[in-house]
Coordinates of C-alpha atoms in Angstrom, one line a residue:
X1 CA 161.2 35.6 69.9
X2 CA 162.2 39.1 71.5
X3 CA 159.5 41.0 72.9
X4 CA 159.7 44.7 71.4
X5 CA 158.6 47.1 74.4
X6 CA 157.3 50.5 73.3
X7 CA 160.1 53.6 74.1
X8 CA 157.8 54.9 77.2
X9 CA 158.2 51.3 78.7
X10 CA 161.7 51.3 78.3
X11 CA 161.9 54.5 79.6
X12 CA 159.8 54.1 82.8
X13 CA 162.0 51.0 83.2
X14 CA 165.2 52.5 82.7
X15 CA 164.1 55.3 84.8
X16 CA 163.2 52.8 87.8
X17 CA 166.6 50.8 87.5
X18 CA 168.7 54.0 87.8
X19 CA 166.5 55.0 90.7
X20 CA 167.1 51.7 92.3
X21 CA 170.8 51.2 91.9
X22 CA 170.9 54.9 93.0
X23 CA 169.0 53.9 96.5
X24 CA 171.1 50.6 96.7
X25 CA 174.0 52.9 97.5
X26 CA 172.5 54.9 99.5
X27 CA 171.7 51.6 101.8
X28 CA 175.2 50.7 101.3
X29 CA 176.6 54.2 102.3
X30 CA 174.2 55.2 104.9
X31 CA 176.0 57.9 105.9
X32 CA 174.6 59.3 103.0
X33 CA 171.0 59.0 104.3
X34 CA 172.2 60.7 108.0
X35 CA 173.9 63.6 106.1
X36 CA 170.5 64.2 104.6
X37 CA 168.5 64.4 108.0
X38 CA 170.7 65.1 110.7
X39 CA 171.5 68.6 108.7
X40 CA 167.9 69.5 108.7
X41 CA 167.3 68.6 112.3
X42 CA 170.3 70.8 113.7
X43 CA 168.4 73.9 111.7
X44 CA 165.5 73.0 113.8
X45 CA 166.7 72.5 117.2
X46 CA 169.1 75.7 116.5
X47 CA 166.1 78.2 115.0
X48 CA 163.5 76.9 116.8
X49 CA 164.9 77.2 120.6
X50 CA 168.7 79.5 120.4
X51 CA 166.6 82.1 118.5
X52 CA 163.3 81.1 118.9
X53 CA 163.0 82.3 122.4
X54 CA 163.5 85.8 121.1
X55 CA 161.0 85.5 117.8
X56 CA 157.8 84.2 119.7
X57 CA 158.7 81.0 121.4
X58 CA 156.0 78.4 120.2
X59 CA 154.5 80.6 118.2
X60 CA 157.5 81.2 116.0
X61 CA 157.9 77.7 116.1
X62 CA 154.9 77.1 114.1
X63 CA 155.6 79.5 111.7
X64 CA 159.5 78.0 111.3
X65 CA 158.8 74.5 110.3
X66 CA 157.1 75.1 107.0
X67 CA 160.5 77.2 105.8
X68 CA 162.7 74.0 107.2
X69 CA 160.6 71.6 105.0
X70 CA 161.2 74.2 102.0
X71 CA 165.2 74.5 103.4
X72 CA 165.8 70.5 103.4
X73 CA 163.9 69.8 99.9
X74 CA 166.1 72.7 98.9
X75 CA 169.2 71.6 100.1
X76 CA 168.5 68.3 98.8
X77 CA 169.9 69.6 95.1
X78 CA 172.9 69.4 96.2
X79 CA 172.7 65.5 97.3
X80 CA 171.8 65.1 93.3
X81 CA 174.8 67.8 92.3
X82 CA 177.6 65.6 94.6
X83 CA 176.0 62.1 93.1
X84 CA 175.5 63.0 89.9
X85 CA 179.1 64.4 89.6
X86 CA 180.5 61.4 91.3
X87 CA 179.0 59.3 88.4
X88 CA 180.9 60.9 86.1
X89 CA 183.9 61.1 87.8
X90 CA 184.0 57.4 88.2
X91 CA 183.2 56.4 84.5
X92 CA 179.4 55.1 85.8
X93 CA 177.8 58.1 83.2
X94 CA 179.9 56.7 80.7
X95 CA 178.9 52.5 81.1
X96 CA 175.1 54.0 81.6
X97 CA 176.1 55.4 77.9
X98 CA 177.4 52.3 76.0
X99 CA 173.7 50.5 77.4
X100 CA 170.4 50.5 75.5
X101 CA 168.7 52.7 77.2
X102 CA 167.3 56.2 77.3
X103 CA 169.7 59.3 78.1
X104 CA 167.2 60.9 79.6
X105 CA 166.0 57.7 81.9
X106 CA 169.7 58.0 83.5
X107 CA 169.0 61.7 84.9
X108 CA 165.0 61.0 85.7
X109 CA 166.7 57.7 87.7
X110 CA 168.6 60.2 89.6
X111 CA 166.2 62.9 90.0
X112 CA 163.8 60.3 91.5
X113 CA 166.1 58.6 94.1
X114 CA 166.7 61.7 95.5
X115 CA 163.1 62.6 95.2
X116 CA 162.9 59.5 98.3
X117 CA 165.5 60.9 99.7
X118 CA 163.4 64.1 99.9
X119 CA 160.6 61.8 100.9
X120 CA 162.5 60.4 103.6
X121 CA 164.3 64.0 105.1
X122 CA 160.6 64.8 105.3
X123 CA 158.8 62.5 107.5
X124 CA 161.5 63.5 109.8
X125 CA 161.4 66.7 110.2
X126 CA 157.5 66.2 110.5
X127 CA 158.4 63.9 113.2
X128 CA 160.4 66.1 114.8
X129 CA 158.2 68.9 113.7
X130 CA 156.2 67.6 116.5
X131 CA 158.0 66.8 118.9
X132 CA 158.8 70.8 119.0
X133 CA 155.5 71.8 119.4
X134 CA 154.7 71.5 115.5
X135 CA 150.9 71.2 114.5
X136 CA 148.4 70.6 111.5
X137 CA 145.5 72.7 112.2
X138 CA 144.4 72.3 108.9
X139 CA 142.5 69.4 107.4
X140 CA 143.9 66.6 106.1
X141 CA 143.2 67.6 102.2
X142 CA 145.2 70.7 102.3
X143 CA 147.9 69.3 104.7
X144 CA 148.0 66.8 101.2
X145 CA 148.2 69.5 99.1
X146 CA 151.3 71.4 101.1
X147 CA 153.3 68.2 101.3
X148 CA 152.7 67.9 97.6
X149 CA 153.8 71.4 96.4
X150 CA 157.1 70.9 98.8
X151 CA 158.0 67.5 97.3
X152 CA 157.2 69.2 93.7
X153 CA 159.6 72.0 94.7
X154 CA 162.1 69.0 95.9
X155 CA 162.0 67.3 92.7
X156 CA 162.6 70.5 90.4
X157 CA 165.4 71.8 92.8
X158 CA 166.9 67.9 91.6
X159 CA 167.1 68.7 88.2
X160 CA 168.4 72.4 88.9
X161 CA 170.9 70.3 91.3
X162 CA 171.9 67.3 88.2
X163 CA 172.1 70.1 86.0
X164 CA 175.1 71.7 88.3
X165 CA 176.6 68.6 88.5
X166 CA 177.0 67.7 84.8
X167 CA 178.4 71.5 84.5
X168 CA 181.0 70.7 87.4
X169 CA 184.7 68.7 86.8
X170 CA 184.5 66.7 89.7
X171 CA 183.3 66.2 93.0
X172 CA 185.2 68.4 94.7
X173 CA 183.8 71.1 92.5
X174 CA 180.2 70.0 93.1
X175 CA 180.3 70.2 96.6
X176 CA 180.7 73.9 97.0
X177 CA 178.8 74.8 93.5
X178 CA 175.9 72.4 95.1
X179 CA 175.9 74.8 97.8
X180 CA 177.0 78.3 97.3
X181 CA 174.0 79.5 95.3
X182 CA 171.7 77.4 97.8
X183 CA 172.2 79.7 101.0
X184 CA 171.9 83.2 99.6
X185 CA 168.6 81.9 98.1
X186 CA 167.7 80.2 101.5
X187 CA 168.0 83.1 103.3
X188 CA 167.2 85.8 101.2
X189 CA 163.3 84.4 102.0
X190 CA 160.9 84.0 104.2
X191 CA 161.7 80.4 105.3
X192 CA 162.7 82.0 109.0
X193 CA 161.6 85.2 109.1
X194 CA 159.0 87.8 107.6
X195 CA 160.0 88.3 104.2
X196 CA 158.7 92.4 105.1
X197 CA 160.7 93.1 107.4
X198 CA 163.8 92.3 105.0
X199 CA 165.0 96.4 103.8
X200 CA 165.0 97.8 100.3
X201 CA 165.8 95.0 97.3
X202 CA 166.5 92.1 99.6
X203 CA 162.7 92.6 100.2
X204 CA 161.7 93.1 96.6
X205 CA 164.0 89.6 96.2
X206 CA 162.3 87.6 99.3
X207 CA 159.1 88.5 98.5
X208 CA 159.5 87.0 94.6
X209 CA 161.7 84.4 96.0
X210 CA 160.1 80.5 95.1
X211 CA 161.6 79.4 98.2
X212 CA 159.3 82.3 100.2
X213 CA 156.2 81.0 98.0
X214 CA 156.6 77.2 98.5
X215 CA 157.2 78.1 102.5
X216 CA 154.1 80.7 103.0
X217 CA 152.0 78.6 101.3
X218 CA 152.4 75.7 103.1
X219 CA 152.4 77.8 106.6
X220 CA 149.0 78.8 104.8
X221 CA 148.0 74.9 104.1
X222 CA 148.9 73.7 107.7
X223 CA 147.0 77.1 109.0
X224 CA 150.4 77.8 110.9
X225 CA 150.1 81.1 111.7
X226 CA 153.4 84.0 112.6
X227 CA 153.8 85.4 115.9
X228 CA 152.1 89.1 116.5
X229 CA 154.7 91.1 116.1
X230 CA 156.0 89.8 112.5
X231 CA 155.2 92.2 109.5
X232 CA 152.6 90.5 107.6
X233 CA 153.8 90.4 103.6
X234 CA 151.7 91.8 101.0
X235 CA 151.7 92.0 97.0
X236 CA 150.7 89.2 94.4
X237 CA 153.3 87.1 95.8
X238 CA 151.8 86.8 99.2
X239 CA 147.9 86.8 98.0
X240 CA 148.5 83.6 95.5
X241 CA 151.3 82.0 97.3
X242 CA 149.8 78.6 96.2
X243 CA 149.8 79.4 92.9
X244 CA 152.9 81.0 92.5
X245 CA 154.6 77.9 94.3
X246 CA 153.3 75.6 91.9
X247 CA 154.0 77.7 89.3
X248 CA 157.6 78.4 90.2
X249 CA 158.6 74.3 89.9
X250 CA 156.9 74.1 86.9
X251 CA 159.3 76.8 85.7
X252 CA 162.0 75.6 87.3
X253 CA 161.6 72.0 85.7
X254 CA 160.8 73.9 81.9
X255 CA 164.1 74.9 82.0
X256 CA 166.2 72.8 83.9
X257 CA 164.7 69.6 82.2
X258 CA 166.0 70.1 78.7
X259 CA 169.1 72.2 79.8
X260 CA 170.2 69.1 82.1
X261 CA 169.8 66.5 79.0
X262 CA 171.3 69.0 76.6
X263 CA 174.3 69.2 78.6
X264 CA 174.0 64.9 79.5
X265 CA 174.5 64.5 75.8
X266 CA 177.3 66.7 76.1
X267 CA 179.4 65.5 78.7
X268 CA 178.0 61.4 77.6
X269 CA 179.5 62.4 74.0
X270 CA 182.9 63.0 75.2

């Protein structure tokens, strides 16, 4: 006699096997895996000691590591655009399709593989966090807390990232629409410098910018402090940069979610 599991079984389950076979490349392609952390390490070693030495030294590199976490969790959406669009390309979306399983299970899968991934790019830059002169001087609950609200932010940015993907042709395509919106809203922040120092509306946009708000408030959670001479920020944003973090991936992942699967049932329909 068949066993009749209830649809949230199947679709934790479904969910977990995508998420597998999804890491089970990566193993195979490791390449994949160094992309993902030798990227973020370069951004380190080139911030933190070509222009460091003229933003406060160690002092600045305090203050820089919690932007690179926010920078490689960010740039991670694009490691779910590229893999997601390669699915599709090669006909994988398509078998996933013709299978009993949940539609939505297929981009969770994918959403939570790279979610590791993020896991993974992160206890390496913590690693080399520290080797740079890196420190938590907070305690160990709110150190939690900011590593919580980054990966949060890492796993909305992968469903803003699978949504680009299903909206992309092909691979080639993914690549630079993975990327192109990524920098402006990278740097456009406060991830390497004082979002008040930035002039006119690029300062209006940093200030309101998730990326500045998931970045202050884990330099706020690690007690990482900026050098002197930085302008400090000020305005809502700055005062409840917890908050407003969380807050921003929960937004993020309101819309994104169900704009993702709408356009999966799309693309899956074809």
């Amino acid at each position: 006699m068949a066993v009749e599991y209830s649809p949230r079984f199947r679709f934790v389950r479904d969910s977990a096997i995508v998420a597998h076979r999804n890491l089970l490349t990566i193993l195979r392609v490791p390449t994949l895996l160094v992309t993902a952390t030798i990227q973020p390490l370069m951004f380190v070693f080139l911030f933190a000691y070509i222009f460091g030495a003229s933003l406060g030294g160690s002092q600045y590199r305090e203050f820089l590591l919690a932007g690179i976490f926010t920078q490689t969790v960010a740039f991670s959406a694009a490691f779910t655009t590229v893999g997601l669009a390669g699915d599709l390309q090669k006909g994988i979306i398509d078998r996933m399709r013709a299978l009993p399983m949940s539609r939505m299970a297929v981009l969770m899968g994918r959403t939570l593989s790279d979610l590791v991934v993020s896991v993974l790019s992160l206890a390496v830059m913590v690693g080399c966090g520290y080797i740079v002169g890196w420190r938590i001087n907070g305690s160990i609950a709110d150190a939690a807390l900011a590593f919580g609200i980054i990966l949060l932010f890492a796993f909305a940015m992968s469903w803003v990232g699978a949504l680009t993907g299903l909206l992309s042709p092909n691979v080639e395509v993914a690549q630079s629409a993975g990327l192109i919106w990524l920098f402006p809203l990278t740097f456009i922040s406060s991830a390497f410098i004082s979002a008040a120092a930035l002039p006119g509306p690029l300062r209006v946009i940093a200030e309101w910018n998730p990326i500045t708000a998931v970045a202050a408030s884990g330099r706020k959670l690690f007690e990482n402090g900026a050098p002197p001479f930085f302008a400090q920020p000020t305005g809502w944003p700055a005062e409840h940069c917890v908050e407003y973090a969380v807050l921003c991936s929960v937004a993020i992942l309101a819309v994104a979610m169900p704009l993702a699967l709408l356009r999966y049932r799309k693309v899956a329909s074809r």
